[in-house]
mmCIF file of C-alpha atoms in Angstrom:
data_model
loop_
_atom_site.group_PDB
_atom_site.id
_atom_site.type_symbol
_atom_site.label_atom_id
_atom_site.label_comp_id
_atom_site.label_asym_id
_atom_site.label_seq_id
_atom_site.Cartn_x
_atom_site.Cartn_y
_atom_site.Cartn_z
ATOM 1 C CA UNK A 1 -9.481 1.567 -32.356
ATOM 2 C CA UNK A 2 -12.824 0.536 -33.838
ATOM 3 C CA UNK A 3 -14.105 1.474 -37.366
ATOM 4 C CA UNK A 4 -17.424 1.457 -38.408
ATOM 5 C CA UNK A 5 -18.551 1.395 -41.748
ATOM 6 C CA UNK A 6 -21.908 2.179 -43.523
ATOM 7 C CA UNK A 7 -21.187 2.220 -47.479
ATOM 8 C CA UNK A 8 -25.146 3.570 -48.395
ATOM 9 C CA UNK A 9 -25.261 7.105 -47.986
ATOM 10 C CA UNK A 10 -28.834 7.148 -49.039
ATOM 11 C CA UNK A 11 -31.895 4.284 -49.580
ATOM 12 C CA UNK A 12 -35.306 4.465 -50.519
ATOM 13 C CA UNK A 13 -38.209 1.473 -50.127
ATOM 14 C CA UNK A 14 -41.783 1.910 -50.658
ATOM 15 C CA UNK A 15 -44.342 1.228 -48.045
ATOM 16 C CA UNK A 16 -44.992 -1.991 -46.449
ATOM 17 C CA UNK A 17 -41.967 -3.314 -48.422
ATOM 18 C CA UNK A 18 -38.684 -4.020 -46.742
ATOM 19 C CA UNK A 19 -35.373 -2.853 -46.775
ATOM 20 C CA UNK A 20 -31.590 -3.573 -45.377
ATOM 21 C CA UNK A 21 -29.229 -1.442 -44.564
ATOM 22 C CA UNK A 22 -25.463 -2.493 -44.426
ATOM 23 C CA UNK A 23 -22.907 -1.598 -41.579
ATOM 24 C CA UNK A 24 -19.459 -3.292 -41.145
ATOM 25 C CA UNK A 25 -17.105 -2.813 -38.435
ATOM 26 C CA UNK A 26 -13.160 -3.526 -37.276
ATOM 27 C CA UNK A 27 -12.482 -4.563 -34.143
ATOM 28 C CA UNK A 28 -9.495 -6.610 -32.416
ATOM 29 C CA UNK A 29 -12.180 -6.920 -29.441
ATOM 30 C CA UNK A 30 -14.358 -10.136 -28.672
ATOM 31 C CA UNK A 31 -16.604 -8.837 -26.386
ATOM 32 C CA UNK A 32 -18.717 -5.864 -27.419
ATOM 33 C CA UNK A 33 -22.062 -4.615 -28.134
ATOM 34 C CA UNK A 34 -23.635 -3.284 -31.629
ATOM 35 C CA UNK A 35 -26.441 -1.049 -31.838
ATOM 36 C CA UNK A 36 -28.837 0.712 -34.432
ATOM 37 C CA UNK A 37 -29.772 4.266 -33.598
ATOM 38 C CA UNK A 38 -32.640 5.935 -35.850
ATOM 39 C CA UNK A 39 -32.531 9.830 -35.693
ATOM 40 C CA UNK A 40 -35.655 11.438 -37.314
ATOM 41 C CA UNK A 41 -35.974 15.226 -38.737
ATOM 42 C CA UNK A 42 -36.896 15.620 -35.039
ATOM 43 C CA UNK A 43 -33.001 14.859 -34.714
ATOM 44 C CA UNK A 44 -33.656 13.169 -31.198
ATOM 45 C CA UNK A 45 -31.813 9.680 -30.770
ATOM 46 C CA UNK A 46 -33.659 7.040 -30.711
ATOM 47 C CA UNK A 47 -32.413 3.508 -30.042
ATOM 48 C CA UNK A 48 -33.641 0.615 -32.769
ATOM 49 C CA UNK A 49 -31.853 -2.697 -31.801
ATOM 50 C CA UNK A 50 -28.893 -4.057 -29.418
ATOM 51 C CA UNK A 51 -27.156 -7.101 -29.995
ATOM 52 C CA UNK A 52 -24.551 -8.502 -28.098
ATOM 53 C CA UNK A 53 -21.482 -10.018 -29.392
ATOM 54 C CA UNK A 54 -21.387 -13.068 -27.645
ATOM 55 C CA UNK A 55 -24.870 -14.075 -28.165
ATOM 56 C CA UNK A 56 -25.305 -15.834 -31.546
ATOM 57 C CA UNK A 57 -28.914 -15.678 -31.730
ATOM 58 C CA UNK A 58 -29.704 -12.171 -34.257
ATOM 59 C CA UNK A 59 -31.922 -9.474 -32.052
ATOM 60 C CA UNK A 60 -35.361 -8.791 -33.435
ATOM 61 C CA UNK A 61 -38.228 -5.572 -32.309
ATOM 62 C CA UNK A 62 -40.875 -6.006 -34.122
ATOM 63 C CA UNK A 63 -40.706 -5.285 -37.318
ATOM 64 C CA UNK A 64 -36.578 -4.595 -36.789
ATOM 65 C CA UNK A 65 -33.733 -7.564 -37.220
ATOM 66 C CA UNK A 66 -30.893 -8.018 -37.609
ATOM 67 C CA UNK A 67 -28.100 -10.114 -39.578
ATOM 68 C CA UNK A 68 -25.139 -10.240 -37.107
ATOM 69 C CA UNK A 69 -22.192 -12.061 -38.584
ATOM 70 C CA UNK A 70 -19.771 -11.634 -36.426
ATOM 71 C CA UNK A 71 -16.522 -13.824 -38.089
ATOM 72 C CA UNK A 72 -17.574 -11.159 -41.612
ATOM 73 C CA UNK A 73 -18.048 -8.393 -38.746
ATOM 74 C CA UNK A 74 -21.396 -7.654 -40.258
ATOM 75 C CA UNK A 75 -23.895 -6.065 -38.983
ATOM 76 C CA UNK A 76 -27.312 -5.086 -40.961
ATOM 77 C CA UNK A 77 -30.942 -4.202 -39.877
ATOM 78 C CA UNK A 78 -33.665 -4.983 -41.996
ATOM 79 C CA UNK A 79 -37.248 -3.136 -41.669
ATOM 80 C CA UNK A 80 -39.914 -4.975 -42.515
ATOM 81 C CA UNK A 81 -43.421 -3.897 -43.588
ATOM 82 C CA UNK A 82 -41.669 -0.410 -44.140
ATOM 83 C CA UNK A 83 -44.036 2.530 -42.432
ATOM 84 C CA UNK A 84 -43.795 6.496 -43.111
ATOM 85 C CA UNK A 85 -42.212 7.323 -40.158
ATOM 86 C CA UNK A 86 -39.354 4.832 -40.434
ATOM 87 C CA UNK A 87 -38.001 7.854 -42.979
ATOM 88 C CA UNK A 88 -34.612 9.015 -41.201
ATOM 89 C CA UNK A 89 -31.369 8.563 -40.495
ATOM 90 C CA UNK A 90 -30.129 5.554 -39.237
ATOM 91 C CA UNK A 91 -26.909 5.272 -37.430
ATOM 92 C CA UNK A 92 -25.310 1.691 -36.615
ATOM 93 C CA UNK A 93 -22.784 1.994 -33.842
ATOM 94 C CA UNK A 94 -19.949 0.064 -31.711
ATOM 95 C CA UNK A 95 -19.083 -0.319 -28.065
ATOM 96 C CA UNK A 96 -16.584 -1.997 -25.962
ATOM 97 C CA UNK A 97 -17.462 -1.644 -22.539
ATOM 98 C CA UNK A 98 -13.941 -1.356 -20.960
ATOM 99 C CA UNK A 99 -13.751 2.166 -22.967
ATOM 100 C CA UNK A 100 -15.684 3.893 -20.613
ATOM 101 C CA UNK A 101 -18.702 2.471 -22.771
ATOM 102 C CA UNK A 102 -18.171 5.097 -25.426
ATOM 103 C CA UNK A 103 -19.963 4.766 -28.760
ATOM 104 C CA UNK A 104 -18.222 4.734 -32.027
ATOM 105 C CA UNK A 105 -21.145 5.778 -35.108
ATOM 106 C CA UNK A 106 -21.171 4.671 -38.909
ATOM 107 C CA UNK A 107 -21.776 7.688 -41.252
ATOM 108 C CA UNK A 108 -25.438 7.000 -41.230
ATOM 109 C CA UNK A 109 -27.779 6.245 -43.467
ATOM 110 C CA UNK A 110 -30.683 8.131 -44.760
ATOM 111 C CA UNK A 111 -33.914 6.260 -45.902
ATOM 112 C CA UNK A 112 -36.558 7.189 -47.151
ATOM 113 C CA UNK A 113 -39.893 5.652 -47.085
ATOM 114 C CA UNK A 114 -41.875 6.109 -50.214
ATOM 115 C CA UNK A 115 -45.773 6.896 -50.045
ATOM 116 C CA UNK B 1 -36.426 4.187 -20.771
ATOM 117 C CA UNK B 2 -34.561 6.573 -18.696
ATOM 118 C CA UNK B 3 -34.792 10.122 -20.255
ATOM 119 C CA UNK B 4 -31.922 13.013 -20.324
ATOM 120 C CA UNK B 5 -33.515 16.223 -20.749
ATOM 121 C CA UNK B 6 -31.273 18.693 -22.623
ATOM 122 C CA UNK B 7 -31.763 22.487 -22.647
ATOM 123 C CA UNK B 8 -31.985 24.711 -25.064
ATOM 124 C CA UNK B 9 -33.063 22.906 -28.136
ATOM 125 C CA UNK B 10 -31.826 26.235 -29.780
ATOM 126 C CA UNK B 11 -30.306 28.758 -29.491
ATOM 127 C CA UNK B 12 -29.386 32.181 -31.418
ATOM 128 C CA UNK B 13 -26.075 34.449 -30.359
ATOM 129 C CA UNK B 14 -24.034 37.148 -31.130
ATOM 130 C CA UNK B 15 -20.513 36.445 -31.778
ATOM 131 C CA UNK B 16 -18.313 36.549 -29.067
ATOM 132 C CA UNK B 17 -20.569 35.832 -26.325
ATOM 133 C CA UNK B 18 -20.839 32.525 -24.514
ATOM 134 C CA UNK B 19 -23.758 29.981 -24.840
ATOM 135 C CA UNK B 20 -24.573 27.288 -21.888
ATOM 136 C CA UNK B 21 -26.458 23.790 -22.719
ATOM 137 C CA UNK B 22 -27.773 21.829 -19.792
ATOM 138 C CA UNK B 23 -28.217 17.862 -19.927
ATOM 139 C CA UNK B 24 -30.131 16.969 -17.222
ATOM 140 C CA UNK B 25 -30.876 12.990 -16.453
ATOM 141 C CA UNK B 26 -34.392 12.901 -15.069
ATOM 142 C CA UNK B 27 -34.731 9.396 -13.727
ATOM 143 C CA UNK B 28 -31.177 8.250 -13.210
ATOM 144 C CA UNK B 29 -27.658 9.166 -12.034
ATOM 145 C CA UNK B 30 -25.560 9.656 -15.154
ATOM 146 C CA UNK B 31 -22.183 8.647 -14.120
ATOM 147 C CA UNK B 32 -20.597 9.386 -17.518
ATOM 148 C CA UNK B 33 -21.908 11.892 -20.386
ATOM 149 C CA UNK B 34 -20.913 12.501 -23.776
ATOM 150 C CA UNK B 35 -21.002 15.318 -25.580
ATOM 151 C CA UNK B 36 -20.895 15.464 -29.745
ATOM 152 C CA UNK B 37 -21.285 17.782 -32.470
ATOM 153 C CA UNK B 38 -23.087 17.165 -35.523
ATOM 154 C CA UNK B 39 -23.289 18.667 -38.931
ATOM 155 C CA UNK B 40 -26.052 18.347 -41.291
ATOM 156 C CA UNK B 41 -26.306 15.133 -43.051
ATOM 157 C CA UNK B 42 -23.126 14.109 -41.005
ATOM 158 C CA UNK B 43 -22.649 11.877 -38.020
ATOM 159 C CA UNK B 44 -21.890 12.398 -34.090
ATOM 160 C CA UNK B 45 -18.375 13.443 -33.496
ATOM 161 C CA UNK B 46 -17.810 12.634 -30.229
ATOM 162 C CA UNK B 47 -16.197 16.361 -28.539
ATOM 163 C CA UNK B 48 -15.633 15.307 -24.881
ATOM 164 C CA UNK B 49 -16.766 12.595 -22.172
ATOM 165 C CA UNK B 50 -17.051 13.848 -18.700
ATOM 166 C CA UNK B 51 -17.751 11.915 -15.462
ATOM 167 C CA UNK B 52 -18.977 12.669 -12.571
ATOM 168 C CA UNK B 53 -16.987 15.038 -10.037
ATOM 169 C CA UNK B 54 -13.722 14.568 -12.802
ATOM 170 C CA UNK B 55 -12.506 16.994 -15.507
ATOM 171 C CA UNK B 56 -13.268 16.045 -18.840
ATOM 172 C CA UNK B 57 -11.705 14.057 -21.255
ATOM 173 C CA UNK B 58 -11.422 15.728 -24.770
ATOM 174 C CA UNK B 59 -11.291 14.228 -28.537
ATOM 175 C CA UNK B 60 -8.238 15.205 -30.554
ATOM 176 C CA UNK B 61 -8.645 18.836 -32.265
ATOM 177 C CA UNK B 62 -11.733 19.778 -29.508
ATOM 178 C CA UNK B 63 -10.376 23.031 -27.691
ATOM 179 C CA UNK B 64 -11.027 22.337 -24.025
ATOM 180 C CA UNK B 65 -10.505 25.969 -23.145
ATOM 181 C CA UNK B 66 -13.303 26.972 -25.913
ATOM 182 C CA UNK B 67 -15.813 23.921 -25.033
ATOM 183 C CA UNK B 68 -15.367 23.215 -21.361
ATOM 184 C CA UNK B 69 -17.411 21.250 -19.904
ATOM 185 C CA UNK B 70 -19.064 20.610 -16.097
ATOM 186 C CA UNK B 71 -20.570 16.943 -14.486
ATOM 187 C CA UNK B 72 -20.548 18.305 -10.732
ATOM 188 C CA UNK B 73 -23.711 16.220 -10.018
ATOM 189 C CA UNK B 74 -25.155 12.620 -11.247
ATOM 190 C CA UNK B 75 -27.592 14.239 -12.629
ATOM 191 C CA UNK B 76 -26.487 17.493 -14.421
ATOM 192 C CA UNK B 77 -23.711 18.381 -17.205
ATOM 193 C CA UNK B 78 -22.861 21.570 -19.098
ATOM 194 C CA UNK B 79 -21.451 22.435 -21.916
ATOM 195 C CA UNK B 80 -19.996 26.039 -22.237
ATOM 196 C CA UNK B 81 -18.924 27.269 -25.535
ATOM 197 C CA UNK B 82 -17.149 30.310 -25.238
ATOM 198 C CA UNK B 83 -16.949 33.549 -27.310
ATOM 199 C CA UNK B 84 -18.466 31.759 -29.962
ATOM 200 C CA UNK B 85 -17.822 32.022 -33.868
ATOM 201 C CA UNK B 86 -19.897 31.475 -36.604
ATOM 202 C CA UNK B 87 -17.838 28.213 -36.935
ATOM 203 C CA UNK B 88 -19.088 27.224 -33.885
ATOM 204 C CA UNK B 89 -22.761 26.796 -35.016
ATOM 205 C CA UNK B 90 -23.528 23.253 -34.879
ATOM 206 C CA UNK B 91 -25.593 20.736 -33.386
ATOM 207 C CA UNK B 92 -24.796 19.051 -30.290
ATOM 208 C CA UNK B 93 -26.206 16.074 -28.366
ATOM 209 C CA UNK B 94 -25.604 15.257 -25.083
ATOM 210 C CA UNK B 95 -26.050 11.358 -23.942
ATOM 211 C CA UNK B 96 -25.707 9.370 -20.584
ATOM 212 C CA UNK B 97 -24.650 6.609 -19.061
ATOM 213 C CA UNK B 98 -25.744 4.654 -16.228
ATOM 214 C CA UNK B 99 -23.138 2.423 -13.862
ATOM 215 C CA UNK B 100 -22.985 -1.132 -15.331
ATOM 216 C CA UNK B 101 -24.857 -0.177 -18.268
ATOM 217 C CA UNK B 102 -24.201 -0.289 -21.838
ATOM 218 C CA UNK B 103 -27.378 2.066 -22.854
ATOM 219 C CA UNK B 104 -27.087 5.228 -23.918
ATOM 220 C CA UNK B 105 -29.464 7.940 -23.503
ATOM 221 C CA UNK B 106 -29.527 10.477 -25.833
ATOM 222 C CA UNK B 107 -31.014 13.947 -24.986
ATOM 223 C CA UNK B 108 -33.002 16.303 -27.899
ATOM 224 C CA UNK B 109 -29.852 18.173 -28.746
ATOM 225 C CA UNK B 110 -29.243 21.829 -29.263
ATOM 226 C CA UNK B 111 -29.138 23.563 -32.385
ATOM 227 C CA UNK B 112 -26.535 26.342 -32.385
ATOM 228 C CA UNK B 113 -26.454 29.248 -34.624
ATOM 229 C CA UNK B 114 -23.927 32.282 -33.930
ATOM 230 C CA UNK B 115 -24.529 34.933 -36.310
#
C-alpha cells in the first residue's frame, strides 16, 4: 500500500514571494504518477501539477514546479511569485494505475498568502 | 478539462431520512467514480469506487448498506446515504475517471448537515 506524507500542517508566504511545500511518499511501485491538488474555501478540486514517475525531467505550470526525487521519494511544489488566491489547501497525491487508478492524498497543507 | 457536475452542493435533513447526491460527467463517459468524505481541515477519505454497470467496491469501516452507491450509466453516479445521523454530516466529493486515463475529475462536492 502507498503512504503519503505531508509533515506542514500549515505555511504562510507573503506576496510575490515563494514558497515550498514538502510531500513524501512509500511505494514498492516503479511506475506511477504524482500529483498536486489545490482545494480553495470554494472546496472544489482543482488539479496543480502531474508528474510522471518515469520521466526525470521535474513538471512546471507557470508559476508551479516541482522537485521530484524519486530514489528520496520526494515530491515538493514550489509557488513562485506567490498571488492571493494561491491561499488554500493543497493536497499532494499518489497513483498506480493498475489500482483501478485510485488516488491516495497527503494530509494537506494549508497556506496562506499574506497581503 | 472534462467537468463532473455534482448535485446538491448542500444539503439540510432531518434525521432519519435519506439524502441522494448526483455526479454527473458532462463531457465524458466516467468509467470509474470515487466517492470520499471529508472533514474540516482533514483530507479525502476515499468511501467507495464504483464502475460502471458493477456494484461498488467499499473502503474498510464504510457501511455499504448505509452509503450505497449507483454507476448504471457512463455518465451518472449516486450516492444514497440512508436514515442519516448527525454523524453522517460531512462533506463528500465525487471524482471520475476516464478509460486509459490517469486524470481525475473532481466534482464541487456536497456539504451535508443532518440536524
Amino acid at each position: 500500500a502507498q503512504t503519503v506524507t505531508q509533515s506542514q500542517p500549515e505555511m504562510s508566504v507573503q506576496e510575490a514571494e515563494t514558497v515550498t511545500l514538502s510531500c513524501t511518499y512509500d511505494t514498492s511501485e516503479n511506475n506511477y504518477y504524482l500529483f498536486w491538488y489545490k482545494q480553495p474555501p470554494s472546496r472544489q478540486m482543482i488539479l496543480v501539477i502531474r508528474q510522471e514517475a518515469y520521466k526525470q525531467q521535474n513538471a512546471t505550470e507557470n508559476r508551479f514546479s516541482v522537485n521530484f526525487q524519486k530514489a528520496a521519494k520526494s515530491f515538493s511544489l514550489k509557488i513562485s511569485d506567490s498571488q492571493l488566491g494561491d491561499t488554500a489547501m493543497y493536497f499532494c497525491a499518489f497513483l498506480n494505475p493498475g489500482s483501478a487508478r485510485q488516488l491516495t492524498f497527503g494530509s494537506g497543507t494549508q497556506l496562506t498568502v499574506l497581503p | 478539462g472534462a467537468v463532473v457536475s455534482q448535485h446538491p452542493s448542500w444539503v439540510i435533513c432531518k434525521s432519519g431520512t435519506s439524502v441522494k447526491i448526483e455526479c454527473r460527467s458532462l463531457d465524458f463517459q466516467a468509467t470509474t467514480m470515487f466517492w470520499y468524505r471529508q472533514f474540516p481541515k482533514q483530507s479525502l477519505m476515499l468511501m467507495a469506487t464504483s464502475n460502471e454497470g458493477s456494484k461498488a467496491t467499499y473502503e474498510q469501516g464504510v457501511e455499504k448498506d448505509k452509503f450505497l452507491i449507483n454507476h448504471a450509466s457512463l455518465t451518472l453516479s449516486t450516492l444514497t446515504v440512508t436514515s442519516a445521523h448527525p454523524e453522517d454530516s460531512s462533506f463528500y466529493i465525487c471524482s471520475g475517471g476516464r478509460l486509459r486515463s490517469t486524470e481525475a475529475f473532481f466534482g464541487q462536492g456536497t456539504r451535508l448537515t443532518v440536524v
